[in-house]
């Protein structure tokens, strides 16, 4: 018997190829087999998801540092976990844009205030479309990860904590971002279904997500409360500065491309 992926010679008793690592599939493709494959590859409903979700609250250092150190079987892979979070965010966007369009509608007073602002030709809010955040929510989440990773890496590097490199900080922020995206998406869907004010509740969810980041940093770097808070505040400052630089560069590019037609 040969491996169907790399043609390596296999023993009849083998369940995995010792050359490429592929699982040996001997059963015909049936709904049950397909469901098992989808579960194993993408969802991992066999308590792996719940274990990852719960332990990212109880002991985030075990999940994150474990992954960095090479533990890859106990918890969901960081990229897979982030992909699941984006899927939930996509479901949230679908519900908003299909059934709850009014959830993102500003009040008439706010719209009137914007329309009455002077110099509408140069007013950046004049053509502001709130739907852009919903439409490109997944992209915003993806781009936010390297920005937050750069912020945490720079702060701890400058303070002499060089234990983790940038890529490892990327893993930390991928797990953190996935966790808050999942929480935000699930609660947002519940709030939409129950008729609660989506914009207000979403704003209230912002503070706990920042507190959760400070909690993860304390667990990962094992510093006392005040050192953690100090570094957390500097991380937030770096985060704002990095985003400001990115927005400034984007504005300059748009300015020159619009006026000089680059």
Coordinates of C-alpha atoms in Angstrom, one line a residue:
X1 CA 0.0 0.0 0.0
X2 CA 1.3 3.5 -0.9
X3 CA 0.5 6.9 0.5
X4 CA -1.9 8.7 -1.8
X5 CA -0.2 12.0 -1.1
X6 CA 3.5 11.3 -1.5
X7 CA 3.5 7.7 -2.8
X8 CA 5.6 6.5 0.1
X9 CA 5.4 2.7 0.8
X10 CA 3.2 2.0 3.9
X11 CA 2.4 -0.9 6.1
X12 CA -1.2 -2.1 6.4
X13 CA -1.3 -1.2 10.0
X14 CA -0.2 2.4 9.6
X15 CA -2.6 5.2 10.3
X16 CA -0.3 8.0 9.3
X17 CA 2.4 8.3 6.6
X18 CA 5.8 8.4 8.2
X19 CA 7.1 10.5 5.3
X20 CA 4.6 13.3 4.9
X21 CA 2.5 12.9 8.0
X22 CA -0.8 12.5 6.1
X23 CA -3.6 10.5 7.7
X24 CA -4.3 7.2 5.9
X25 CA -7.9 7.2 4.6
X26 CA -9.2 3.8 3.9
X27 CA -12.9 4.3 4.2
X28 CA -15.1 5.5 1.4
X29 CA -16.2 9.1 1.5
X30 CA -19.6 9.1 3.3
X31 CA -21.4 11.9 5.2
X32 CA -20.2 10.6 8.5
X33 CA -16.6 10.4 7.3
X34 CA -16.8 13.9 5.7
X35 CA -18.2 15.3 9.0
X36 CA -15.3 13.7 10.9
X37 CA -12.8 15.2 8.5
X38 CA -14.4 18.7 8.7
X39 CA -14.5 18.4 12.5
X40 CA -10.8 17.3 12.7
X41 CA -9.5 19.8 10.2
X42 CA -11.5 23.0 10.8
X43 CA -13.8 22.9 13.8
X44 CA -12.4 20.4 16.3
X45 CA -15.6 20.0 18.3
X46 CA -14.0 17.2 20.3
X47 CA -13.7 19.6 23.2
X48 CA -10.6 21.1 21.7
X49 CA -12.4 24.3 20.9
X50 CA -14.0 24.5 24.4
X51 CA -10.7 23.6 26.1
X52 CA -8.9 26.4 24.2
X53 CA -11.6 28.9 24.8
X54 CA -11.9 28.2 28.5
X55 CA -8.1 27.9 29.2
X56 CA -7.5 31.2 27.4
X57 CA -9.4 32.7 30.4
X58 CA -8.2 30.4 33.1
X59 CA -4.5 29.9 32.1
X60 CA -3.7 31.8 28.9
X61 CA 0.0 31.3 29.5
X62 CA -0.5 27.5 29.2
X63 CA -2.1 27.9 25.8
X64 CA 0.1 30.6 24.3
X65 CA 3.5 29.7 25.7
X66 CA 2.7 26.0 25.1
X67 CA 2.1 26.8 21.5
X68 CA 5.3 28.8 21.2
X69 CA 7.3 26.0 22.9
X70 CA 5.9 23.4 20.6
X71 CA 2.7 22.0 22.2
X72 CA 0.4 21.7 19.2
X73 CA -2.1 18.9 20.0
X74 CA -3.8 19.9 23.2
X75 CA -5.3 23.1 21.9
X76 CA -6.5 24.5 18.6
X77 CA -3.7 25.8 16.4
X78 CA -3.5 29.6 16.6
X79 CA -4.3 30.2 12.9
X80 CA -7.2 27.8 13.0
X81 CA -8.6 29.5 16.1
X82 CA -8.3 32.9 14.5
X83 CA -10.0 31.6 11.4
X84 CA -12.9 30.3 13.5
X85 CA -13.2 33.8 15.1
X86 CA -13.3 35.4 11.7
X87 CA -16.1 33.0 10.7
X88 CA -18.2 34.0 13.7
X89 CA -17.5 37.6 12.9
X90 CA -18.6 36.9 9.3
X91 CA -21.9 35.4 10.6
X92 CA -22.3 38.6 12.7
X93 CA -21.8 40.8 9.7
X94 CA -24.3 38.7 7.6
X95 CA -27.0 39.0 10.3
X96 CA -26.5 42.8 10.5
X97 CA -26.4 43.5 6.8
X98 CA -29.4 41.1 6.1
X99 CA -31.8 41.3 9.0
X100 CA -30.6 44.1 11.3
X101 CA -29.5 47.0 9.1
X102 CA -31.0 49.5 11.5
X103 CA -28.6 48.4 14.2
X104 CA -25.8 50.6 12.7
X105 CA -28.1 53.5 12.0
X106 CA -27.0 56.8 13.7
X107 CA -29.6 58.9 15.3
X108 CA -31.2 61.7 13.3
X109 CA -29.7 64.3 15.6
X110 CA -26.2 63.0 15.0
X111 CA -26.7 63.0 11.2
X112 CA -28.1 66.5 11.3
X113 CA -25.1 67.7 13.3
X114 CA -22.7 66.2 10.7
X115 CA -24.6 67.7 7.8
X116 CA -24.6 71.2 9.4
X117 CA -20.9 71.3 10.0
X118 CA -19.2 74.1 8.1
X119 CA -16.9 73.6 5.1
X120 CA -18.5 70.3 4.0
X121 CA -16.0 70.0 1.0
X122 CA -13.1 69.4 3.4
X123 CA -15.1 67.9 6.3
X124 CA -13.8 64.3 6.6
X125 CA -17.1 63.3 8.3
X126 CA -19.2 64.6 5.4
X127 CA -19.0 61.5 3.4
X128 CA -18.5 59.1 6.3
X129 CA -20.2 55.8 5.8
X130 CA -20.5 53.7 8.9
X131 CA -21.1 50.6 6.8
X132 CA -17.4 50.5 5.9
X133 CA -16.5 49.1 9.3
X134 CA -19.1 46.3 8.9
X135 CA -18.1 45.6 5.3
X136 CA -14.4 45.4 6.0
X137 CA -14.6 44.1 9.6
X138 CA -12.6 40.9 8.8
X139 CA -9.9 42.9 7.1
X140 CA -9.7 45.3 10.0
X141 CA -9.3 42.4 12.4
X142 CA -6.6 40.9 10.4
X143 CA -4.6 44.1 10.0
X144 CA -5.0 44.9 13.7
X145 CA -3.1 41.8 14.8
X146 CA 0.4 42.8 13.5
X147 CA -0.1 46.3 14.8
X148 CA -0.9 45.1 18.3
X149 CA 1.9 42.5 18.1
X150 CA 4.4 45.2 17.1
X151 CA 3.2 47.3 20.1
X152 CA 3.6 44.5 22.6
X153 CA 7.0 43.4 21.2
X154 CA 8.4 46.9 21.1
X155 CA 7.4 47.7 24.7
X156 CA 8.8 44.6 26.2
X157 CA 11.9 44.7 24.0
X158 CA 12.6 48.3 25.1
X159 CA 12.2 47.3 28.8
X160 CA 14.7 44.5 28.4
X161 CA 12.3 41.6 28.2
X162 CA 13.5 39.9 25.0
X163 CA 12.2 36.4 25.8
X164 CA 9.8 36.4 22.8
X165 CA 10.6 37.6 19.3
X166 CA 8.1 39.4 17.1
X167 CA 6.7 36.3 15.6
X168 CA 6.0 34.9 19.1
X169 CA 4.3 38.2 20.0
X170 CA 2.2 37.6 16.9
X171 CA 1.1 34.3 18.3
X172 CA 0.2 36.0 21.6
X173 CA -1.9 38.6 19.8
X174 CA -3.5 36.1 17.4
X175 CA -4.9 34.1 20.4
X176 CA -5.9 37.3 22.2
X177 CA -7.6 38.8 19.1
X178 CA -9.4 35.5 18.3
X179 CA -10.7 35.3 21.8
X180 CA -12.1 38.8 21.9
X181 CA -13.5 38.5 18.4
X182 CA -15.4 35.3 19.4
X183 CA -16.8 36.9 22.5
X184 CA -17.7 40.1 20.7
X185 CA -19.4 38.2 17.8
X186 CA -21.4 35.9 20.1
X187 CA -22.6 38.7 22.4
X188 CA -23.4 40.9 19.4
X189 CA -25.5 38.2 17.8
X190 CA -27.4 37.7 21.1
X191 CA -27.9 41.4 21.5
X192 CA -29.2 41.7 17.9
X193 CA -31.6 38.8 18.3
X194 CA -32.9 40.2 21.7
X195 CA -33.3 43.7 20.3
X196 CA -30.8 45.5 22.5
X197 CA -29.0 48.6 21.3
X198 CA -26.1 47.1 19.3
X199 CA -23.9 50.3 19.2
X200 CA -24.2 50.9 22.9
X201 CA -23.6 47.3 24.0
X202 CA -20.6 47.0 21.5
X203 CA -19.1 50.1 23.1
X204 CA -19.5 48.6 26.6
X205 CA -17.7 45.4 25.5
X206 CA -14.6 47.5 24.6
X207 CA -13.4 48.0 28.1
X208 CA -13.4 44.4 29.2
X209 CA -11.4 43.4 26.1
X210 CA -8.6 45.9 27.1
X211 CA -8.6 44.6 30.6
X212 CA -8.3 41.1 29.2
X213 CA -5.2 42.1 27.3
X214 CA -3.6 43.3 30.6
X215 CA -4.5 40.1 32.2
X216 CA -2.8 38.0 29.5
X217 CA 0.3 40.2 29.6
X218 CA 0.5 39.6 33.4
X219 CA 0.1 35.9 33.0
X220 CA 2.6 35.6 30.2
X221 CA 5.4 37.8 31.6
X222 CA 4.6 37.1 35.3
X223 CA 5.2 40.6 36.5
X224 CA 3.5 42.3 39.4
X225 CA 0.3 44.3 39.1
X226 CA 1.8 47.8 38.7
X227 CA 4.6 46.8 36.3
X228 CA 1.9 45.1 34.2
X229 CA -0.4 48.1 34.2
X230 CA 2.5 50.5 33.3
X231 CA 3.6 48.3 30.4
X232 CA -0.1 47.8 29.3
X233 CA -0.6 51.6 29.2
X234 CA 2.6 52.1 27.2
X235 CA 1.4 49.3 24.8
X236 CA -1.9 51.2 24.3
X237 CA 0.1 54.4 23.6
X238 CA 2.3 52.6 21.1
X239 CA -0.8 51.0 19.5
X240 CA -2.4 54.5 19.0
X241 CA 0.9 55.9 17.7
X242 CA 1.4 53.1 15.2
X243 CA -2.2 53.4 13.9
X244 CA -1.7 57.2 13.6
X245 CA 1.4 56.7 11.5
X246 CA -0.4 54.1 9.3
X247 CA -3.4 56.5 8.8
X248 CA -1.0 59.4 8.2
X249 CA 0.9 57.5 5.5
X250 CA -2.4 56.3 3.9
X251 CA -3.7 59.9 3.9
X252 CA -0.5 61.2 2.3
X253 CA -0.7 58.5 -0.4
X254 CA -4.4 59.3 -1.1
X255 CA -3.6 63.0 -1.2
X256 CA -0.8 62.7 -3.7
X257 CA -2.7 60.1 -5.8
X258 CA -5.7 62.3 -5.9
X259 CA -3.9 65.6 -6.7
X260 CA -1.0 64.4 -8.7
X261 CA -2.6 61.2 -10.1
X262 CA 0.2 58.9 -9.2

